[in-house]
Short mmCIF file of C-alpha atoms and ligand atoms in Angstrom, two decimals:
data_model
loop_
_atom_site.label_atom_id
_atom_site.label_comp_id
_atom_site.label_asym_id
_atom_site.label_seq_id
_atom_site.Cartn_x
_atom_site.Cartn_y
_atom_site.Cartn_z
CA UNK X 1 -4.61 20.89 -27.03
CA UNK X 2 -2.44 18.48 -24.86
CA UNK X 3 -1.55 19.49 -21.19
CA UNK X 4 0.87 19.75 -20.23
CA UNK X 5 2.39 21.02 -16.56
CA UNK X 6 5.88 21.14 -14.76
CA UNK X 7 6.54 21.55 -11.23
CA UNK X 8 10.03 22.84 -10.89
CA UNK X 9 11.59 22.76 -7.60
CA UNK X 10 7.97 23.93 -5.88
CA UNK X 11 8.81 25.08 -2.14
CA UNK X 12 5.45 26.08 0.21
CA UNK X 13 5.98 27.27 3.90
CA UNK X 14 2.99 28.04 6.03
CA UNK X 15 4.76 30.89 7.79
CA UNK X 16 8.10 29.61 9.39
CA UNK X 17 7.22 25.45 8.82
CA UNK X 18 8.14 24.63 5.22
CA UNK X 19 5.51 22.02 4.41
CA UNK X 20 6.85 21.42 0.48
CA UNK X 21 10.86 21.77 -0.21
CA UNK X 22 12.16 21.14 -3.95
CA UNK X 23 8.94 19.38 -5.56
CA UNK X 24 9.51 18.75 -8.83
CA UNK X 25 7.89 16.56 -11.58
CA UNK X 26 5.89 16.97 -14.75
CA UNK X 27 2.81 15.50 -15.96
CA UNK X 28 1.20 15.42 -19.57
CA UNK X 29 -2.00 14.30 -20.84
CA UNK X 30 -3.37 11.22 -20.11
CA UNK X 31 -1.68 10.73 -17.30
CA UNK X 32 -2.65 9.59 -13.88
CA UNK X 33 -1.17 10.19 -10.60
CA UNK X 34 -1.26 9.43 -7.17
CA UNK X 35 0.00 11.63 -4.10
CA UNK X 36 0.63 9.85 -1.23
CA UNK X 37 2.34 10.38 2.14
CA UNK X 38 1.67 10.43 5.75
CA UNK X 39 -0.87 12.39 7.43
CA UNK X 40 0.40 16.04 7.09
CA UNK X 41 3.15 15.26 4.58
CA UNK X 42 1.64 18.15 2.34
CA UNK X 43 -0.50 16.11 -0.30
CA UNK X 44 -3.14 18.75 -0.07
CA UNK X 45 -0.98 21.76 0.22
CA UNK X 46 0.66 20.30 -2.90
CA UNK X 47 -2.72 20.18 -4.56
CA UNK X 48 -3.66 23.78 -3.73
CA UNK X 49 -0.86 25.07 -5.07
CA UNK X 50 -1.08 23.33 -8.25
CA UNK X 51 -4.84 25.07 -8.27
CA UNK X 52 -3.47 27.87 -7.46
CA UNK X 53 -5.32 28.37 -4.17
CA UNK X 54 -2.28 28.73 -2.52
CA UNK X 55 1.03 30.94 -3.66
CA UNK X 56 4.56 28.68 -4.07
CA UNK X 57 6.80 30.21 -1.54
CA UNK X 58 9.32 28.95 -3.95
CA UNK X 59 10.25 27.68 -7.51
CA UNK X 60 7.43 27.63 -10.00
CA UNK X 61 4.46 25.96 -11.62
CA UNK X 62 4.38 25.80 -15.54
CA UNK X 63 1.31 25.15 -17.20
CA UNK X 64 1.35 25.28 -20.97
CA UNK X 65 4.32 26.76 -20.75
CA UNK X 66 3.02 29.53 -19.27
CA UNK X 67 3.33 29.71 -15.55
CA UNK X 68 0.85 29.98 -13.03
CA UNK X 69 0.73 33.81 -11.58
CA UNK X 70 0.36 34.77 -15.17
CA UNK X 71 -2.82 32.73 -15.70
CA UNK X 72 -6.19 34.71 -16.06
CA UNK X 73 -8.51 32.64 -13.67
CA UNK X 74 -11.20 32.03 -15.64
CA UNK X 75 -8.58 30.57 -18.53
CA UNK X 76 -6.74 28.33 -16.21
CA UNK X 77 -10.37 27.24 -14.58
CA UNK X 78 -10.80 25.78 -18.08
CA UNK X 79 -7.64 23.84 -18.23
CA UNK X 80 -7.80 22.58 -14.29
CA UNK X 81 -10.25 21.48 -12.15
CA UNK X 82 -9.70 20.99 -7.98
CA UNK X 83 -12.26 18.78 -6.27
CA UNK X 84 -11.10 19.87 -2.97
CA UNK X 85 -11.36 18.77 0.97
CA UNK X 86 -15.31 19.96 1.86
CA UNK X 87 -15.57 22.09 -0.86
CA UNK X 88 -18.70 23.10 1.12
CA UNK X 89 -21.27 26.37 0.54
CA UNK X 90 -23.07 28.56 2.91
CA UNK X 91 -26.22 28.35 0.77
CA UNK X 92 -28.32 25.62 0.81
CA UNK X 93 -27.83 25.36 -3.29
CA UNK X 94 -29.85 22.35 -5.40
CA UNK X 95 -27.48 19.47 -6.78
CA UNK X 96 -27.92 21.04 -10.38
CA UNK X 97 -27.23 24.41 -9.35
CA UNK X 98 -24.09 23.45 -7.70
CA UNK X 99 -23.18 21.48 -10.56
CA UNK X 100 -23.86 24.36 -12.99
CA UNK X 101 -21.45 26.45 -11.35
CA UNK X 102 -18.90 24.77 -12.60
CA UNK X 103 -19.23 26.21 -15.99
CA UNK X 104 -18.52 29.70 -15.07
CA UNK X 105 -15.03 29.52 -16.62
CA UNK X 106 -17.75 29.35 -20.33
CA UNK X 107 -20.80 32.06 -19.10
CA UNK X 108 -20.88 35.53 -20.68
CA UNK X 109 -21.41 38.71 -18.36
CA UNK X 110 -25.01 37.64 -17.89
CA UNK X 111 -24.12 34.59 -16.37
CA UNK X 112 -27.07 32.58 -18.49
CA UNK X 113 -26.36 28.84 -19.49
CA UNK X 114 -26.39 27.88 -23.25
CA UNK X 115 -27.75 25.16 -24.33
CA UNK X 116 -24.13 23.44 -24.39
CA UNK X 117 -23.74 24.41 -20.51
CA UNK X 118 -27.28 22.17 -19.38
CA UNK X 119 -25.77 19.37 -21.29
CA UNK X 120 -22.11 19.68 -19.56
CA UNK X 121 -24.34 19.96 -16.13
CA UNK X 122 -26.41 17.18 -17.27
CA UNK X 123 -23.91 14.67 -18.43
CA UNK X 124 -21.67 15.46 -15.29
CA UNK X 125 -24.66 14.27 -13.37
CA UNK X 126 -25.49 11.38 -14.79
CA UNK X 127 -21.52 10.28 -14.96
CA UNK X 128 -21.41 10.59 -10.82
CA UNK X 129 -24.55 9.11 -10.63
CA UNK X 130 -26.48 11.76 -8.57
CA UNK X 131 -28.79 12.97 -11.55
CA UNK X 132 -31.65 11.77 -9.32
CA UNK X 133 -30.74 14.07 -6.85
CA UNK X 134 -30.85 17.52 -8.91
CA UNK X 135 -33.45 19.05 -7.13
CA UNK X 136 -32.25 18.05 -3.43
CA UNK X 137 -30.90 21.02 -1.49
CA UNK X 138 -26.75 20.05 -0.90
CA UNK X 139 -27.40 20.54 2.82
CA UNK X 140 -29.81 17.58 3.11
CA UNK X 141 -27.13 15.00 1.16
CA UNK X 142 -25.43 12.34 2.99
CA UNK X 143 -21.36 12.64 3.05
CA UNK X 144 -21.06 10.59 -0.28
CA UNK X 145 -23.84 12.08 -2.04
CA UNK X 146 -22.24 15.81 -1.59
CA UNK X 147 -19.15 14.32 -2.61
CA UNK X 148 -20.12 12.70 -6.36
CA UNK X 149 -22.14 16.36 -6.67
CA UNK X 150 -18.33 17.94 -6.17
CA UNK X 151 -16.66 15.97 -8.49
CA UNK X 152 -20.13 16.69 -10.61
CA UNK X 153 -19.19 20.25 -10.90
CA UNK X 154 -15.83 19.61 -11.80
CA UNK X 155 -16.46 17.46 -14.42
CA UNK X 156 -18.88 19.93 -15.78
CA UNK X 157 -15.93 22.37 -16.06
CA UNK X 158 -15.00 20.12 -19.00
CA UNK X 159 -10.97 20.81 -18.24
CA UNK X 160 -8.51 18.59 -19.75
CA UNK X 161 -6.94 17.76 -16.32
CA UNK X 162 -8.93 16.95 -12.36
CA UNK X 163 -7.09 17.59 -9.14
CA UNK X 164 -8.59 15.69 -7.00
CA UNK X 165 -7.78 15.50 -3.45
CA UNK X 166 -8.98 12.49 -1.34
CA UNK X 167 -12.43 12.24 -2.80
CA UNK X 168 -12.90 8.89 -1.63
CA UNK X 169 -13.39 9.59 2.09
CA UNK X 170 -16.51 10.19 2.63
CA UNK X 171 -17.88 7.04 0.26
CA UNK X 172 -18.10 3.65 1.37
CA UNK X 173 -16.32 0.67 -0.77
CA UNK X 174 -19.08 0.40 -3.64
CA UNK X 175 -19.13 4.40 -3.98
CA UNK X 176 -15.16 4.68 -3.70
CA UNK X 177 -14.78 1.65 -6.42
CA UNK X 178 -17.31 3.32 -8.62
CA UNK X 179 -15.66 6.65 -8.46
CA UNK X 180 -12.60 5.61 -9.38
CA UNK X 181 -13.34 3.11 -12.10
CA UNK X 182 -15.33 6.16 -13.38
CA UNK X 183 -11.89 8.35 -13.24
CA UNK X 184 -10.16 5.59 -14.95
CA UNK X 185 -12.70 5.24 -17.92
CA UNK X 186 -12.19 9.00 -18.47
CA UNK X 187 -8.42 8.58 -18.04
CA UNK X 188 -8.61 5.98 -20.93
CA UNK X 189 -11.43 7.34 -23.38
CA UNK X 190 -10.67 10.95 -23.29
CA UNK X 191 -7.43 11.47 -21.84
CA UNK X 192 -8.26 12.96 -18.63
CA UNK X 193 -5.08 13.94 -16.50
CA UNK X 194 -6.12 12.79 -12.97
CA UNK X 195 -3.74 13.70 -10.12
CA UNK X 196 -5.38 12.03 -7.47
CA UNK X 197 -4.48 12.76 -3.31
CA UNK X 198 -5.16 9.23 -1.54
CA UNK X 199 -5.15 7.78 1.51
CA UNK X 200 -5.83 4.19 0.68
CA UNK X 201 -2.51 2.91 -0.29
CA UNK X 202 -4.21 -0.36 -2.49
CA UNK X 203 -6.59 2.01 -4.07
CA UNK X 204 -3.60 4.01 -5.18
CA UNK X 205 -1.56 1.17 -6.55
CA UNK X 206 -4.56 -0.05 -8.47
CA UNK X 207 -5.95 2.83 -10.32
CA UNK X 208 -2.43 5.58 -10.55
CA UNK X 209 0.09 4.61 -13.16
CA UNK X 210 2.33 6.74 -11.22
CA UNK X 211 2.91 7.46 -7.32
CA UNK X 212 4.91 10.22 -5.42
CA UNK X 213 5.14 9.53 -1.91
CA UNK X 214 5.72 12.97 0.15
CA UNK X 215 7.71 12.66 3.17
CA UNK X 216 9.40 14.73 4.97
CA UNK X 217 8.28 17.99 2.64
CA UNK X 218 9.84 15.73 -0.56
CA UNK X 219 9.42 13.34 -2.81
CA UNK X 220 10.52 10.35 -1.07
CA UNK X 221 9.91 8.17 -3.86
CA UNK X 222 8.36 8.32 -7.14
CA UNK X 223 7.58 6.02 -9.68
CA UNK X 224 5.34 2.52 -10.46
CA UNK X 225 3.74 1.22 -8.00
CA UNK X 226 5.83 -1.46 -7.72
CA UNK X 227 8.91 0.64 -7.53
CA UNK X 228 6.98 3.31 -4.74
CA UNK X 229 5.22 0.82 -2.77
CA UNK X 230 7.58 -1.34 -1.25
CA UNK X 231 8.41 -2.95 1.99
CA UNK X 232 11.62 -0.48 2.93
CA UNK X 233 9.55 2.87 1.80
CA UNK X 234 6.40 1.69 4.09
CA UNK X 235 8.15 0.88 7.07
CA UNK X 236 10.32 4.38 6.74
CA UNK X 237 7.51 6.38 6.02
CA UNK X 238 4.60 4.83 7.96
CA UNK X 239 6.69 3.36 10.26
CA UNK X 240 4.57 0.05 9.71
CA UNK X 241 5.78 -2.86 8.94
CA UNK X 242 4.17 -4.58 5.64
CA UNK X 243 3.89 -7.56 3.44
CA UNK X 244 3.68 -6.81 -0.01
CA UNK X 245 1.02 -9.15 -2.02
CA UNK X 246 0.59 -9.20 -5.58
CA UNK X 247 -3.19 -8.30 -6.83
CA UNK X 248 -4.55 -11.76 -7.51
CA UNK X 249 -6.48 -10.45 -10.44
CA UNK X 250 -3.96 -7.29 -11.99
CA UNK X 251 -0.40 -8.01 -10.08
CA UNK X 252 -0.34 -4.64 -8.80
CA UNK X 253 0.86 -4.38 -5.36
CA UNK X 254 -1.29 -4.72 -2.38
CA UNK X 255 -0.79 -3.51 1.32
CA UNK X 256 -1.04 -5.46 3.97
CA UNK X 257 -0.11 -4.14 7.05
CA UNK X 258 1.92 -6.62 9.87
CA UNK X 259 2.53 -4.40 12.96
CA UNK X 260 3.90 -0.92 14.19
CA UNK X 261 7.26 -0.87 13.81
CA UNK X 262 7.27 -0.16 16.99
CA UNK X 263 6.03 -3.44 18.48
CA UNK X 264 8.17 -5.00 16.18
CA UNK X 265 11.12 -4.42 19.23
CA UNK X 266 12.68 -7.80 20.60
CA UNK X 267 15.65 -8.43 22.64
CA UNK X 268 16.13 -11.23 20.36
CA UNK X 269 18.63 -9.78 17.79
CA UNK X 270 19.93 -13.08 16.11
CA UNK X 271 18.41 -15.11 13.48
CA UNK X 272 15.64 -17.94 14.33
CA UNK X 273 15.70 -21.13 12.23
CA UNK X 274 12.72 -23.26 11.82
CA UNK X 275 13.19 -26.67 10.39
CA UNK X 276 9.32 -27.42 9.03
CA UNK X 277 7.48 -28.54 6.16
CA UNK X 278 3.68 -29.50 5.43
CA UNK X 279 2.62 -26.32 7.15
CA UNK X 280 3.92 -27.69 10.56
CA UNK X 281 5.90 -24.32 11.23
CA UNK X 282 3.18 -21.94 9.47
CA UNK X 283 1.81 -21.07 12.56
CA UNK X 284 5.06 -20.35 14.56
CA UNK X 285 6.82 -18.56 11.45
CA UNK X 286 3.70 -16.27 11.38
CA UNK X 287 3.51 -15.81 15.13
CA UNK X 288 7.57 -15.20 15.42
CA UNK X 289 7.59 -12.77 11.88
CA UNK X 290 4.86 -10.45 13.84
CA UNK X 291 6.70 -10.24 16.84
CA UNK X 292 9.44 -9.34 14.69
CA UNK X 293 12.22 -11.84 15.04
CA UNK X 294 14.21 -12.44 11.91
CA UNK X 295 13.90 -16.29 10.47
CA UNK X 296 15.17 -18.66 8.21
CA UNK X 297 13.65 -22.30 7.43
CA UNK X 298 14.67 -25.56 6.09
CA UNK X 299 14.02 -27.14 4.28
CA UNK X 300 11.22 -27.28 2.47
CA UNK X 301 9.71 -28.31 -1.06
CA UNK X 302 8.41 -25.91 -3.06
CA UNK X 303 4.60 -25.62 -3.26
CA UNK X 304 4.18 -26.92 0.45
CA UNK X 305 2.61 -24.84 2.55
CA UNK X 306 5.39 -23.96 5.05
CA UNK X 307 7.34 -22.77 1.95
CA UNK X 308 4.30 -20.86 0.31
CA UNK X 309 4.39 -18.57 4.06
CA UNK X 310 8.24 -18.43 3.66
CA UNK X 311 7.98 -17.25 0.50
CA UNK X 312 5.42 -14.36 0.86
CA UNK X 313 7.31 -13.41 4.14
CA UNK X 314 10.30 -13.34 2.62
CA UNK X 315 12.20 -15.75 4.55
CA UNK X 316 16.03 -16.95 3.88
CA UNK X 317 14.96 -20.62 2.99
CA UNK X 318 16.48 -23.82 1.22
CA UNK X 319 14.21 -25.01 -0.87
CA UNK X 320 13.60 -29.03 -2.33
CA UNK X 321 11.70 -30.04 -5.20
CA UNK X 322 8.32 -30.77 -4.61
CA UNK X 323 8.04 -34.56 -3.76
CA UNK X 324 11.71 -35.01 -3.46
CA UNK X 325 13.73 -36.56 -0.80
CA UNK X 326 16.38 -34.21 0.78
CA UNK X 327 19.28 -34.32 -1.25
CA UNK X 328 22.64 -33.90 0.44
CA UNK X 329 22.83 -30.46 -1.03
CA UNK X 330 19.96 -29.00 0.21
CA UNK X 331 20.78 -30.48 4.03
CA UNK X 332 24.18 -29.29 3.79
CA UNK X 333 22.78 -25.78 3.35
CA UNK X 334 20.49 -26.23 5.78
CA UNK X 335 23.24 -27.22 8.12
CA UNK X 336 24.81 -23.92 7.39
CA UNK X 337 22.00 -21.90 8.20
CA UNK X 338 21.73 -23.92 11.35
CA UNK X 339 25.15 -23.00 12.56
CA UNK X 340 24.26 -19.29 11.94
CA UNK X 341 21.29 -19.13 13.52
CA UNK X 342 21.07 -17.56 17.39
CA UNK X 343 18.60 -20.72 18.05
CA UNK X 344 16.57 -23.47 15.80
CA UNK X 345 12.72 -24.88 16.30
CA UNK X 346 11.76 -28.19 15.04
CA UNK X 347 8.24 -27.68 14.25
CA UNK X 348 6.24 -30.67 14.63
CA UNK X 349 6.73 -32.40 10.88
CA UNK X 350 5.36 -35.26 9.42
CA UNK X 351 8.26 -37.66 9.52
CA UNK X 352 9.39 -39.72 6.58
CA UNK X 353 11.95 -41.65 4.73
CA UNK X 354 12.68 -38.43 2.38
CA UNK X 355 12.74 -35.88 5.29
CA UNK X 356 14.26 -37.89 8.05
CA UNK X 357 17.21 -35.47 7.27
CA UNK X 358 15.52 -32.51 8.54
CA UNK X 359 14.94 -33.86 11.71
CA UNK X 360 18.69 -35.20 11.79
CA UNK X 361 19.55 -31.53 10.96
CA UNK X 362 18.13 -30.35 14.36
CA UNK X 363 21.35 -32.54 16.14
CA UNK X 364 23.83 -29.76 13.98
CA UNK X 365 22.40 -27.03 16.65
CA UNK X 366 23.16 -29.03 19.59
CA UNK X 367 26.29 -29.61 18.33
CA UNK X 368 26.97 -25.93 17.60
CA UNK X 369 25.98 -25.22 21.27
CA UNK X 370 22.23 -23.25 19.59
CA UNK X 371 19.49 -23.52 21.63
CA UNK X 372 16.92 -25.97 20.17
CA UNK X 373 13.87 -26.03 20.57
CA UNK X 374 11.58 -29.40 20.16
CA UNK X 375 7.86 -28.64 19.25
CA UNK X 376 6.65 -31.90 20.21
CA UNK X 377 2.51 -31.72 20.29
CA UNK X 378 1.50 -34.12 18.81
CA UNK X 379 3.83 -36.59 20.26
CA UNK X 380 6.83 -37.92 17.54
CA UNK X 381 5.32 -41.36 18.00
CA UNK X 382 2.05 -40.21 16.30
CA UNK X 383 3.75 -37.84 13.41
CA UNK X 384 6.72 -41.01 12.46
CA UNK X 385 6.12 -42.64 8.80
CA UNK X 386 9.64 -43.49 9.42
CA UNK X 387 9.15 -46.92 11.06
CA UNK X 388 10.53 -46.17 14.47
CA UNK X 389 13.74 -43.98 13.35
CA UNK X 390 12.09 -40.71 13.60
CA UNK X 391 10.65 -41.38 17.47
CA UNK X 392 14.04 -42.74 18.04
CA UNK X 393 15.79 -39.17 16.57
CA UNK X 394 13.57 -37.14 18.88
CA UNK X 395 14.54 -39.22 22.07
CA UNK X 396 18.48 -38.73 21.38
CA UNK X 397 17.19 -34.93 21.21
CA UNK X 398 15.98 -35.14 24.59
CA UNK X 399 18.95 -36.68 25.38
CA UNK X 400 21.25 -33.98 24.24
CA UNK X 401 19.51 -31.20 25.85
CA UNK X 402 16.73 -29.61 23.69
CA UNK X 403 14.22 -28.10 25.14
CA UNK X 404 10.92 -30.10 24.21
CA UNK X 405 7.67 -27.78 24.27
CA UNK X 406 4.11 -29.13 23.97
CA UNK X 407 0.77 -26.80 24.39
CA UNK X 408 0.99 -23.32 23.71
CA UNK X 409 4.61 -23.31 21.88
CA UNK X 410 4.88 -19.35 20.54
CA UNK X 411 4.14 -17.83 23.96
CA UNK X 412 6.98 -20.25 25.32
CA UNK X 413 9.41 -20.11 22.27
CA UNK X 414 8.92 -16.49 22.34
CA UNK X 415 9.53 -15.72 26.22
CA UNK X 416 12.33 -18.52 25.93
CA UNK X 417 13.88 -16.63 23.32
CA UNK X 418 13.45 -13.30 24.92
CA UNK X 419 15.13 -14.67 28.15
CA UNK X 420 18.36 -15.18 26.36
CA UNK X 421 20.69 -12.45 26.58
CA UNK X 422 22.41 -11.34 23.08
CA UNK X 423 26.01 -12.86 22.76
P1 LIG G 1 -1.73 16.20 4.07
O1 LIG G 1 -2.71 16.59 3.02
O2 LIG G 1 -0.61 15.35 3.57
O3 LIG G 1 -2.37 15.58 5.29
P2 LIG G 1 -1.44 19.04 4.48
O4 LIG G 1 -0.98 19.60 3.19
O5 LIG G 1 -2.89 19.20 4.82
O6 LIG G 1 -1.00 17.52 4.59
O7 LIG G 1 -0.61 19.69 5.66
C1 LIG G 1 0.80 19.68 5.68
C2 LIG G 1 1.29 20.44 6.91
O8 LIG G 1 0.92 21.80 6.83
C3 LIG G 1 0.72 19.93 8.24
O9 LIG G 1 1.72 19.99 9.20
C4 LIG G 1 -0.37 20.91 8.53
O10 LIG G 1 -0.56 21.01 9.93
C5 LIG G 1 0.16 22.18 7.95
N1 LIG G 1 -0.93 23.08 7.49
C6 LIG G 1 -1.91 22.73 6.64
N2 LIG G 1 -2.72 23.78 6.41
C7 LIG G 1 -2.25 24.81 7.14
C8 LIG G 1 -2.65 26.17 7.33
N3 LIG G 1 -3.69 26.69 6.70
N4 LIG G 1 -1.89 26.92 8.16
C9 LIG G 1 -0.83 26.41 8.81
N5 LIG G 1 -0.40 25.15 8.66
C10 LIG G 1 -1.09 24.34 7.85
#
């Protein structure tokens, strides 16, 4: 029969805290779901009420229509199955004897297996891969070999749906991949209902089809994982501040953390422009994003490098056609962003007939009274395709006051900026 369960406006207080306020979702078969959260934002708690380890405080749990406090145990241990946070034993049990204790929900009074139970126990084994270890006492596994003889047990329960929470933590990479391509297989052949409590936010967007991220005792966001995992959520809830990537091989989006929020701080309030192209400003725009200034850049053709690091950053940016010339267009808007920004860098380009604007571009600051900043290592001299006119731009630069910087140019822009008061 399909599963089917509802959490309606769950509340949970330990004591006075209230750890879950107004949870509410449902969940049928086949699907697969991801808590996530903080550490302490309740995934587990959420869990063990769902398992009925722990009592709602509020609201209600609805499985099969039925709800939970009117469950026999032994019926809903054949509809559920919790791999828990060291589910651990005081008795030094052997792999298949732990494993066989997960058909109790099936034994008769004597407690003897059927033939149909040593298969379940059997099969469970050889899914988690720790068959070899049946006759090892639990205390002498290693971390990840208790941990596949957990989720052993509970798949030996047979249930329609596995709560699982955070059973990747004790395995390394190979162990954590396996486990959860083997929860996905089930997921897809049989229908398994997997609500899964991770940590690893890239292992969550790959294998859930849907996340909840707890926060703050809610749901702060539910949904894909494209809709759940985004930059704004991750840098409210984890106060980190991330780029999002797509999965090169499945799109789905990947974590990759930039800095604390909190180092993020600058005095620096007003937007930085870089004028680049051919990965001249990559560095700088990299170095400047981390240390959390806000940029623009301009402009630059698409599939260069400068605008490939724009791009995944985010960055305002004008954009050319690859292996065009600047059109007037494109340096007009360029010019505008110039005259916005609270100071410009000329990174040190490659200078030729059809970008000779850009440099021209960097006069607009000085005009507008912006602080410019000249990255000149290598020399102009070296980096002009231009026959003389773009060495000659960069000395009228000099000559109307921007500040030319050679050697280590992000530790200098950077205190430079910093020195600046905010207008
Ligand atoms: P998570 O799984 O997201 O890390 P938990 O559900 O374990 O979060 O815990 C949520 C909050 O409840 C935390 O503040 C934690 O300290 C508190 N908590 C967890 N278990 C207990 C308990 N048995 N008694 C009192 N407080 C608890």
């Amino acid at each position: 029969m399909g599963l089917q369960i509802e959490v309606k406006d769950l509340t949970f207080s330990y004591g006075a805290e209230t750890v879950l306020d107004g949870i509410t979702l449902t969940l049928g078969q086949g699907d697969y779901i991801g808590i996530i959260g903080p550490n302490g934002s309740g995934k587990s708690t959420f869990l063990k009420n769902m398992a009925a380890v722990l009592t709602p405080t509020g609201g209600e749990i609805i499985i099969d229509g039925k709800a939970l406090p009117r469950w026999r145990r032994r019926d809903l241990a054949r509809r559920l199955a919790l791999v828990g946070q060291g589910s651990s034993s005081g008795f030094n049990f052997t792999v298949e004897e732990m494993v066989a204790m997960g058909r109790y929900p099936y034994l008769d009074r004597f407690g003897s297996l059927k033939p149909e139970d040593h298969a379940a126990v059997e099969r469970a084994m050889h899914l988690t891969g720790c068959y070899h270890l049946r006759q090892r006492g639990i205390f002498s596994l290693s971390g990840g070999e208790r941990q596949r003889a957990i989720l052993a047990r509970a798949l030996a329960q047979e249930t329609p749906c596995l709560l699982l929470d955070e059973p990747t933590s004790f395995l390394d990479l190979g162990y954590q991949v396996e486990l959860l391509e083997l929860l996905q297989s089930l997921n897809r052949r049989e229908r398994l209902t997997v609500v899964l409590v991770v940590h690893d936010l890239n292992l969550a967007s790959r294998y859930c089809r849907q996340l909840y991220l707890l926060y703050r005792s809610r749901i702060y966001a539910g949904g894909s994982p494209e809709e759940v995992l985004t930059r704004e959520n991750i840098l409210e809830v984890y106060r980190t501040e991330v780029l999002i990537e797509p999965h090169p091989l499945d799109g789905k989006p990947q974590v990759i953390p930039v800095a604390a929020a909190a180092e993020l701080k600058n005095n620096f309030k007003q937007r930085v422009h870089l004028i680049g192209g051919g990965g001249s400003a990559t560095p700088l725009m990299k170095d400047l994003f981390v240390k959390g200034f806000t940029l623009s850049a301009g402009v630059l053709s698409v599939g260069d490098s400068d605008w490939a690091t724009a791009r995944r950053l985010g960055l305002l940016m004008v954009e050319e056609a690859p292996f065009s010339p600047i059109s007037p267009q494109r340096h007009r808007q360029n010019l505008e962003l110039i005259g916005e920004a609270g100071a410009v860098v000329l990174a040190p380009l490659h200078i030729g007939p059809g970008n000779l604007l850009n440099v021209e571009a960097a006069f607009h600051a000085l005009e507008q009274g912006r602080p410019l900043f000249v990255i000149d290592d290598p020399a102009a001299g070296s980096r002009d395709f231009a026959g003389g006119r773009g060495e000659l731009l960069y000395r009228r630069l000099k000559e109307g006051g921007a500040h030319f910087i050679a050697g280590s140019f992000s530790d200098e822009i950077t205190a430079r900026l910093s020195a600046i008061t905010p207008s």
